[in-house]
mmCIF file of C-alpha atoms and ligand atoms in Angstrom:
data_model
loop_
_atom_site.group_PDB
_atom_site.id
_atom_site.type_symbol
_atom_site.label_atom_id
_atom_site.label_comp_id
_atom_site.label_asym_id
_atom_site.label_seq_id
_atom_site.Cartn_x
_atom_site.Cartn_y
_atom_site.Cartn_z
ATOM 1 C CA MET A 1 98.810 104.573 109.061
ATOM 2 C CA ASP A 2 101.000 107.652 109.271
ATOM 3 C CA ASN A 3 104.134 108.627 107.361
ATOM 4 C CA LYS A 4 106.342 106.636 109.758
ATOM 5 C CA ASP A 5 104.384 103.458 108.958
ATOM 6 C CA TYR A 6 104.471 104.094 105.204
ATOM 7 C CA ILE A 7 108.233 104.678 105.351
ATOM 8 C CA SER A 8 108.755 101.507 107.345
ATOM 9 C CA GLU A 9 106.734 99.478 104.779
ATOM 10 C CA ASN A 10 108.806 101.003 101.970
ATOM 11 C CA GLN A 11 112.003 100.182 103.842
ATOM 12 C CA LYS A 12 111.085 96.473 103.943
ATOM 13 C CA ALA A 13 110.533 96.486 100.175
ATOM 14 C CA TRP A 14 113.817 98.315 99.549
ATOM 15 C CA ASP A 15 115.727 95.803 101.686
ATOM 16 C CA GLU A 16 114.327 93.003 99.552
ATOM 17 C CA TRP A 17 114.921 94.884 96.282
ATOM 18 C CA ALA A 18 118.531 95.688 97.220
ATOM 19 C CA ASP A 19 119.196 91.932 97.573
ATOM 20 C CA ILE A 20 117.729 91.401 94.098
ATOM 21 C CA HIS A 21 119.380 94.388 92.403
ATOM 22 C CA ILE A 22 122.903 93.649 93.597
ATOM 23 C CA LYS A 23 122.785 90.462 91.505
ATOM 24 C CA GLY A 24 122.722 92.628 88.368
ATOM 25 C CA SER A 25 120.415 93.151 85.392
ATOM 26 C CA LEU A 26 120.138 95.203 82.211
ATOM 27 C CA PHE A 27 119.091 98.064 84.505
ATOM 28 C CA TYR A 28 121.913 97.564 87.010
ATOM 29 C CA PRO A 29 124.859 96.028 85.100
ATOM 30 C CA VAL A 30 126.781 95.080 88.238
ATOM 31 C CA GLU A 31 129.174 92.637 86.534
ATOM 32 C CA GLN A 32 130.199 95.190 83.878
ATOM 33 C CA PHE A 33 130.674 97.718 86.648
ATOM 34 C CA LYS A 34 132.964 95.366 88.546
ATOM 35 C CA ALA A 35 134.855 94.778 85.301
ATOM 36 C CA GLY A 36 135.694 98.478 85.212
ATOM 37 C CA LYS A 37 132.898 99.871 83.080
ATOM 38 C CA GLN A 38 130.778 102.834 84.159
ATOM 39 C CA GLY A 39 127.847 102.858 86.611
ATOM 40 C CA TRP A 40 124.327 102.093 85.516
ATOM 41 C CA SER A 41 123.593 105.721 84.748
ATOM 42 C CA PRO A 42 126.656 107.142 83.058
ATOM 43 C CA ASN A 43 124.192 109.198 81.085
ATOM 44 C CA ILE A 44 123.310 111.726 83.735
ATOM 45 C CA PRO A 45 122.668 114.826 81.655
ATOM 46 C CA ASP A 46 126.089 116.490 81.391
ATOM 47 C CA ASP A 47 125.163 118.995 84.070
ATOM 48 C CA ILE A 48 127.395 118.212 86.992
ATOM 49 C CA GLY A 49 130.858 118.915 85.628
ATOM 50 C CA PRO A 50 134.133 117.543 86.936
ATOM 51 C CA VAL A 51 133.914 116.091 90.457
ATOM 52 C CA ALA A 52 137.587 115.326 91.187
ATOM 53 C CA GLY A 53 138.505 116.670 94.612
ATOM 54 C CA LYS A 54 134.908 117.701 95.375
ATOM 55 C CA SER A 55 133.045 116.538 98.477
ATOM 56 C CA ILE A 56 129.663 115.037 97.555
ATOM 57 C CA LEU A 57 126.685 113.849 99.577
ATOM 58 C CA HIS A 58 124.681 111.349 97.497
ATOM 59 C CA LEU A 59 121.156 110.989 98.892
ATOM 60 C CA GLN A 60 119.135 107.776 98.343
ATOM 61 C CA CYS A 61 122.165 106.033 96.867
ATOM 62 C CA HIS A 62 120.623 102.513 96.827
ATOM 63 C CA PHE A 63 123.392 99.859 96.647
ATOM 64 C CA GLY A 64 125.936 102.500 95.774
ATOM 65 C CA MET A 65 126.982 101.666 92.240
ATOM 66 C CA ASP A 66 126.832 105.274 91.115
ATOM 67 C CA THR A 67 128.241 106.572 94.405
ATOM 68 C CA ILE A 68 131.260 104.362 93.795
ATOM 69 C CA MET A 69 131.406 105.524 90.167
ATOM 70 C CA TRP A 70 131.729 109.160 91.366
ATOM 71 C CA ALA A 71 134.420 108.053 93.844
ATOM 72 C CA GLY A 72 136.214 106.515 90.853
ATOM 73 C CA GLN A 73 136.195 109.972 89.259
ATOM 74 C CA GLY A 74 138.007 111.423 92.264
ATOM 75 C CA ALA A 75 135.090 112.676 94.386
ATOM 76 C CA HIS A 76 135.135 112.367 98.187
ATOM 77 C CA ILE A 77 131.659 110.975 98.358
ATOM 78 C CA THR A 78 129.252 109.744 101.026
ATOM 79 C CA GLY A 79 126.149 107.817 99.992
ATOM 80 C CA VAL A 80 123.077 107.720 102.228
ATOM 81 C CA ASP A 81 120.208 105.280 102.135
ATOM 82 C CA PHE A 82 117.684 104.053 104.715
ATOM 83 C CA SER A 83 117.920 100.433 103.580
ATOM 84 C CA GLU A 84 120.300 98.405 105.728
ATOM 85 C CA LYS A 85 120.706 95.849 102.941
ATOM 86 C CA ALA A 86 121.401 98.512 100.320
ATOM 87 C CA VAL A 87 124.103 100.091 102.468
ATOM 88 C CA SER A 88 125.683 96.778 103.320
ATOM 89 C CA HIS A 89 125.806 95.788 99.612
ATOM 90 C CA ALA A 90 127.207 99.249 98.802
ATOM 91 C CA ARG A 91 130.044 98.857 101.327
ATOM 92 C CA ALA A 92 130.872 95.369 100.021
ATOM 93 C CA LEU A 93 130.841 96.511 96.377
ATOM 94 C CA ASN A 94 133.037 99.487 97.264
ATOM 95 C CA ARG A 95 135.563 97.145 98.933
ATOM 96 C CA GLU A 96 135.438 94.737 96.015
ATOM 97 C CA VAL A 97 136.242 97.387 93.405
ATOM 98 C CA GLY A 98 138.770 99.114 95.672
ATOM 99 C CA LYS A 99 137.268 102.596 95.863
ATOM 100 C CA ASN A 100 136.901 104.944 98.834
ATOM 101 C CA ALA A 101 133.205 105.860 98.862
ATOM 102 C CA GLU A 102 131.601 105.987 102.309
ATOM 103 C CA PHE A 103 128.080 104.967 103.189
ATOM 104 C CA ILE A 104 125.684 105.887 105.980
ATOM 105 C CA ARG A 105 122.461 104.125 106.754
ATOM 106 C CA SER A 106 119.844 106.755 107.591
ATOM 107 C CA ASP A 107 116.430 108.049 106.715
ATOM 108 C CA ILE A 108 117.401 111.283 105.018
ATOM 109 C CA TYR A 109 115.064 113.256 107.288
ATOM 110 C CA ARG A 110 117.134 112.126 110.310
ATOM 111 C CA LEU A 111 120.543 112.634 108.717
ATOM 112 C CA PRO A 112 121.247 116.036 110.361
ATOM 113 C CA GLU A 113 121.031 114.236 113.743
ATOM 114 C CA ILE A 114 123.958 111.952 112.909
ATOM 115 C CA LEU A 115 126.130 113.664 110.285
ATOM 116 C CA GLU A 116 128.081 116.857 110.929
ATOM 117 C CA LYS A 117 129.676 118.016 107.707
ATOM 118 C CA GLN A 118 129.010 120.230 104.708
ATOM 119 C CA TYR A 119 129.560 119.332 101.080
ATOM 120 C CA ASP A 120 130.430 121.012 97.760
ATOM 121 C CA ILE A 121 127.679 119.061 96.037
ATOM 122 C CA VAL A 122 124.496 117.344 97.210
ATOM 123 C CA LEU A 123 123.268 114.907 94.598
ATOM 124 C CA THR A 124 120.136 112.816 94.183
ATOM 125 C CA TYR A 125 118.699 111.253 91.074
ATOM 126 C CA TYR A 126 116.495 108.670 89.384
ATOM 127 C CA GLY A 127 113.639 107.428 91.540
ATOM 128 C CA THR A 128 114.011 109.630 94.607
ATOM 129 C CA VAL A 129 111.311 112.198 95.504
ATOM 130 C CA VAL A 130 108.374 109.788 95.020
ATOM 131 C CA TRP A 131 109.617 108.008 98.176
ATOM 132 C CA LEU A 132 109.531 111.187 100.245
ATOM 133 C CA PRO A 133 106.408 112.483 101.999
ATOM 134 C CA ASP A 134 107.659 115.964 102.918
ATOM 135 C CA LEU A 135 109.492 118.067 100.322
ATOM 136 C CA PRO A 136 109.963 121.230 102.429
ATOM 137 C CA ALA A 137 111.733 119.112 105.082
ATOM 138 C CA TRP A 138 113.763 117.363 102.341
ATOM 139 C CA ALA A 139 114.898 120.698 100.895
ATOM 140 C CA LYS A 140 115.933 121.910 104.372
ATOM 141 C CA VAL A 141 118.109 118.801 104.776
ATOM 142 C CA ILE A 142 119.762 119.586 101.417
ATOM 143 C CA ALA A 143 120.403 123.231 102.355
ATOM 144 C CA HIS A 144 121.738 122.122 105.755
ATOM 145 C CA PHE A 145 124.433 119.950 104.166
ATOM 146 C CA LEU A 146 125.517 122.345 101.391
ATOM 147 C CA LYS A 147 128.551 124.578 101.834
ATOM 148 C CA PRO A 148 127.959 128.218 100.925
ATOM 149 C CA GLY A 149 128.622 128.334 97.164
ATOM 150 C CA GLY A 150 127.941 124.607 96.797
ATOM 151 C CA PHE A 151 125.242 123.207 94.543
ATOM 152 C CA PHE A 152 122.407 120.705 94.617
ATOM 153 C CA TYR A 153 121.495 118.593 91.610
ATOM 154 C CA ILE A 154 118.512 116.360 91.004
ATOM 155 C CA ALA A 155 117.390 114.463 87.889
ATOM 156 C CA ASP A 156 114.251 112.395 88.095
ATOM 157 C CA GLY A 157 111.064 111.194 86.399
ATOM 158 C CA HIS A 158 108.921 114.142 85.264
ATOM 159 C CA PRO A 159 105.799 114.431 87.482
ATOM 160 C CA PHE A 160 103.744 114.863 84.270
ATOM 161 C CA VAL A 161 104.259 111.144 83.622
ATOM 162 C CA ASN A 162 102.413 110.243 86.827
ATOM 163 C CA MET A 163 99.152 111.300 85.125
ATOM 164 C CA LEU A 164 99.534 108.884 82.232
ATOM 165 C CA ASP A 165 98.559 105.323 81.576
ATOM 166 C CA MET A 166 98.618 103.316 78.389
ATOM 167 C CA ASP A 167 96.568 100.446 76.948
ATOM 168 C CA LYS A 168 98.518 97.419 75.799
ATOM 169 C CA ASN A 169 97.089 97.838 72.292
ATOM 170 C CA SER A 170 97.582 101.558 71.949
ATOM 171 C CA ASP A 171 100.610 103.722 71.377
ATOM 172 C CA LYS A 172 98.952 106.837 72.805
ATOM 173 C CA PRO A 173 99.136 107.463 76.544
ATOM 174 C CA LYS A 174 95.883 108.520 78.239
ATOM 175 C CA PHE A 175 95.417 110.957 81.088
ATOM 176 C CA VAL A 176 94.148 108.810 83.939
ATOM 177 C CA TYR A 177 95.553 110.172 87.201
ATOM 178 C CA PRO A 178 95.451 113.644 88.748
ATOM 179 C CA TYR A 179 98.476 115.928 88.656
ATOM 180 C CA PHE A 180 97.725 117.648 91.949
ATOM 181 C CA THR A 181 97.270 115.262 94.835
ATOM 182 C CA SER A 182 96.122 115.506 98.436
ATOM 183 C CA GLY A 183 99.516 114.836 99.976
ATOM 184 C CA ASN A 184 98.477 111.292 100.871
ATOM 185 C CA PRO A 185 100.608 108.527 99.381
ATOM 186 C CA GLU A 186 99.465 106.294 96.586
ATOM 187 C CA LYS A 187 99.381 102.611 97.532
ATOM 188 C CA ILE A 188 101.209 100.722 94.789
ATOM 189 C CA GLU A 189 100.529 96.981 94.581
ATOM 190 C CA SER A 190 102.657 94.926 92.257
ATOM 191 C CA SER A 191 102.038 91.293 91.429
ATOM 192 C CA THR A 192 105.729 90.530 91.317
ATOM 193 C CA GLY A 193 109.149 91.903 90.456
ATOM 194 C CA THR A 194 110.852 95.285 90.674
ATOM 195 C CA TYR A 195 111.462 98.071 88.135
ATOM 196 C CA ALA A 196 114.886 96.559 87.425
ATOM 197 C CA ASN A 197 113.961 92.863 87.604
ATOM 198 C CA PRO A 198 110.270 92.651 86.611
ATOM 199 C CA ASP A 199 110.334 88.840 86.710
ATOM 200 C CA ALA A 200 111.967 88.407 90.124
ATOM 201 C CA ALA A 201 109.906 86.746 92.840
ATOM 202 C CA THR A 202 109.192 89.285 95.604
ATOM 203 C CA LYS A 203 107.478 89.056 98.987
ATOM 204 C CA ASN A 204 106.855 92.758 99.627
ATOM 205 C CA LYS A 205 104.222 93.696 97.098
ATOM 206 C CA VAL A 206 102.926 96.953 98.590
ATOM 207 C CA THR A 207 104.773 100.270 98.626
ATOM 208 C CA TYR A 208 103.658 103.861 99.168
ATOM 209 C CA GLN A 209 104.677 106.703 96.905
ATOM 210 C CA TRP A 210 104.045 110.429 96.915
ATOM 211 C CA ASP A 211 103.395 112.308 93.693
ATOM 212 C CA HIS A 212 104.847 115.813 93.839
ATOM 213 C CA SER A 213 104.297 118.525 91.251
ATOM 214 C CA LEU A 214 107.265 120.148 89.536
ATOM 215 C CA GLY A 215 106.277 123.419 91.234
ATOM 216 C CA ASP A 216 106.368 121.768 94.663
ATOM 217 C CA ILE A 217 109.841 120.353 94.012
ATOM 218 C CA VAL A 218 111.291 123.668 92.803
ATOM 219 C CA ASN A 219 109.517 125.847 95.376
ATOM 220 C CA SER A 220 110.637 123.667 98.270
ATOM 221 C CA LEU A 221 114.250 124.312 97.195
ATOM 222 C CA ILE A 222 113.640 128.065 96.827
ATOM 223 C CA ASP A 223 111.937 128.208 100.241
ATOM 224 C CA ALA A 224 114.958 126.449 101.786
ATOM 225 C CA GLY A 225 117.149 129.302 100.537
ATOM 226 C CA LEU A 226 118.569 127.800 97.331
ATOM 227 C CA LYS A 227 118.811 129.737 94.052
ATOM 228 C CA ILE A 228 117.714 127.827 90.968
ATOM 229 C CA ASP A 229 120.326 127.740 88.174
ATOM 230 C CA PHE A 230 118.157 125.795 85.771
ATOM 231 C CA LEU A 231 115.179 123.518 85.367
ATOM 232 C CA HIS A 232 115.531 121.257 82.323
ATOM 233 C CA GLU A 233 112.842 118.984 80.872
ATOM 234 C CA PHE A 234 113.664 116.038 78.633
ATOM 235 C CA PRO A 235 111.638 113.992 76.104
ATOM 236 C CA PHE A 236 113.415 110.830 77.252
ATOM 237 C CA SER A 237 113.866 108.918 80.466
ATOM 238 C CA PHE A 238 116.377 106.828 82.377
ATOM 239 C CA TYR A 239 113.986 103.856 82.451
ATOM 240 C CA ASN A 240 111.193 102.347 80.411
ATOM 241 C CA VAL A 241 108.384 104.412 81.916
ATOM 242 C CA PHE A 242 105.602 102.388 80.271
ATOM 243 C CA TYR A 243 107.103 98.943 80.862
ATOM 244 C CA TYR A 244 104.023 97.574 82.615
ATOM 245 C CA SER A 245 101.435 98.900 80.132
ATOM 246 C CA ASN A 246 103.029 98.953 76.673
ATOM 247 C CA LYS A 247 106.683 98.157 76.923
ATOM 248 C CA ASP A 248 107.386 98.624 73.207
ATOM 249 C CA ILE A 249 106.358 102.257 72.923
ATOM 250 C CA LEU A 250 109.713 103.516 74.193
ATOM 251 C CA VAL A 251 113.011 102.318 72.747
ATOM 252 C CA ARG A 252 116.488 102.587 74.224
ATOM 253 C CA ASP A 253 118.951 104.760 72.298
ATOM 254 C CA SER A 254 122.713 104.306 72.106
ATOM 255 C CA ARG A 255 123.251 106.420 75.249
ATOM 256 C CA GLY A 256 120.763 104.373 77.251
ATOM 257 C CA TRP A 257 117.886 106.865 77.211
ATOM 258 C CA TRP A 258 114.356 105.571 76.696
ATOM 259 C CA ARG A 259 112.581 107.602 73.977
ATOM 260 C CA PHE A 260 109.281 107.435 72.115
ATOM 261 C CA LYS A 261 109.725 105.195 69.086
ATOM 262 C CA ASP A 262 109.202 107.933 66.520
ATOM 263 C CA ASP A 263 111.336 110.279 68.622
ATOM 264 C CA VAL A 264 109.097 113.302 68.221
ATOM 265 C CA GLY A 265 109.246 114.067 71.944
ATOM 266 C CA HIS A 266 105.521 114.019 72.711
ATOM 267 C CA PHE A 267 105.861 114.447 76.452
ATOM 268 C CA PRO A 268 108.347 115.426 79.093
ATOM 269 C CA LEU A 269 109.600 112.205 80.680
ATOM 270 C CA MET A 270 112.389 113.505 82.894
ATOM 271 C CA PHE A 271 113.550 116.752 84.513
ATOM 272 C CA SER A 272 116.690 118.074 86.155
ATOM 273 C CA VAL A 273 117.287 120.997 88.500
ATOM 274 C CA LYS A 274 120.538 122.575 89.579
ATOM 275 C CA ALA A 275 120.419 125.013 92.486
ATOM 276 C CA LYS A 276 123.109 126.942 94.379
ATOM 277 C CA HIS A 277 123.384 127.682 98.030
HETATM 278 C C1 SAM B 1 115.351 104.126 92.993
HETATM 279 S S1 SAM B 1 116.495 104.182 94.294
HETATM 280 C C2 SAM B 1 117.494 105.598 94.042
HETATM 281 C C3 SAM B 1 118.085 105.745 92.787
HETATM 282 C C4 SAM B 1 119.512 105.360 92.589
HETATM 283 N N1 SAM B 1 120.019 106.293 91.634
HETATM 284 C C5 SAM B 1 119.586 103.956 92.052
HETATM 285 O O1 SAM B 1 120.606 103.337 92.185
HETATM 286 O O2 SAM B 1 118.628 103.464 91.465
HETATM 287 C C6 SAM B 1 115.617 104.848 95.661
HETATM 288 C C7 SAM B 1 116.372 104.677 96.962
HETATM 289 O O3 SAM B 1 115.778 105.536 97.934
HETATM 290 C C8 SAM B 1 115.923 104.912 99.199
HETATM 291 N N2 SAM B 1 114.994 105.604 100.112
HETATM 292 C C9 SAM B 1 113.654 105.694 100.014
HETATM 293 N N3 SAM B 1 113.159 106.472 100.997
HETATM 294 C C10 SAM B 1 114.231 106.896 101.726
HETATM 295 C C11 SAM B 1 114.384 107.729 102.866
HETATM 296 N N4 SAM B 1 113.314 108.296 103.472
HETATM 297 N N5 SAM B 1 115.620 107.954 103.357
HETATM 298 C C12 SAM B 1 116.717 107.386 102.764
HETATM 299 N N6 SAM B 1 116.628 106.585 101.670
HETATM 300 C C13 SAM B 1 115.408 106.351 101.154
HETATM 301 C C14 SAM B 1 115.633 103.448 98.921
HETATM 302 O O4 SAM B 1 116.157 102.567 99.887
HETATM 303 C C15 SAM B 1 116.311 103.273 97.543
HETATM 304 O O5 SAM B 1 117.595 102.732 97.679
#
């Protein structure tokens, strides 16, 4: 298999997951969102600033709940995702809540072939780079779509976490997996469910993910011509990282962040980077 085959397998899974996620869950509170509450991740670290009047390209937007949330704050925003189902749910949700977000179905590597525009902000967060085989090409796409003076922002799971596993009976993570990898994807087989709906019945049980080091993420942006404003690391995460091994070791705080129970911040669980063009 080559990267095209891996991406096409992932796409099938994401189509199925989009159909599941649009129905709502604790992770994706779709009904609350429709009722006028915020998106599922209102707790983006307060790094982005006001977006009213800004043009934004939101990469890997899934079924668009957050894209629509930013539109609700006055942004002129376009969400991009390679899943046909995700984009079709996003357009329907956008119509239903009466916002003006736009959506494009595309593999982000092919986006420059079909979209001619530049943006004040390019945004991607929460479960993004692990689905991408080629970070230098990704960073070039970001630079391509940024206006001079515009900025890129990413927040995502800290690559450090990819090394850890946890026994059900222990509250101490163990180092099990390598940090530096060969560039080949990891084949992930799940018995059932998704990260948002662990009990849902699913047909597509195999996906492929690429572990990238923090250095690779940052250097790909620098090599594409961006200037790093900051790299932040956080002792909490946007999801329950250890759900499948010991789901009680992290607890959700009042802002929705998942933290170690005793809150001493043992490990970095999430990072964010802001970079200017
Ligand atoms: C975990 S979601 C993104 C996070 C988003 N914040 C959310 O709502 O959860 C990952 C998204 O990446 C999309 N995706 C994966 N690989 C892609 C690619 N090569 N091009 C475009 N979208 C991709 C998937 O379809 C999925 O919707």
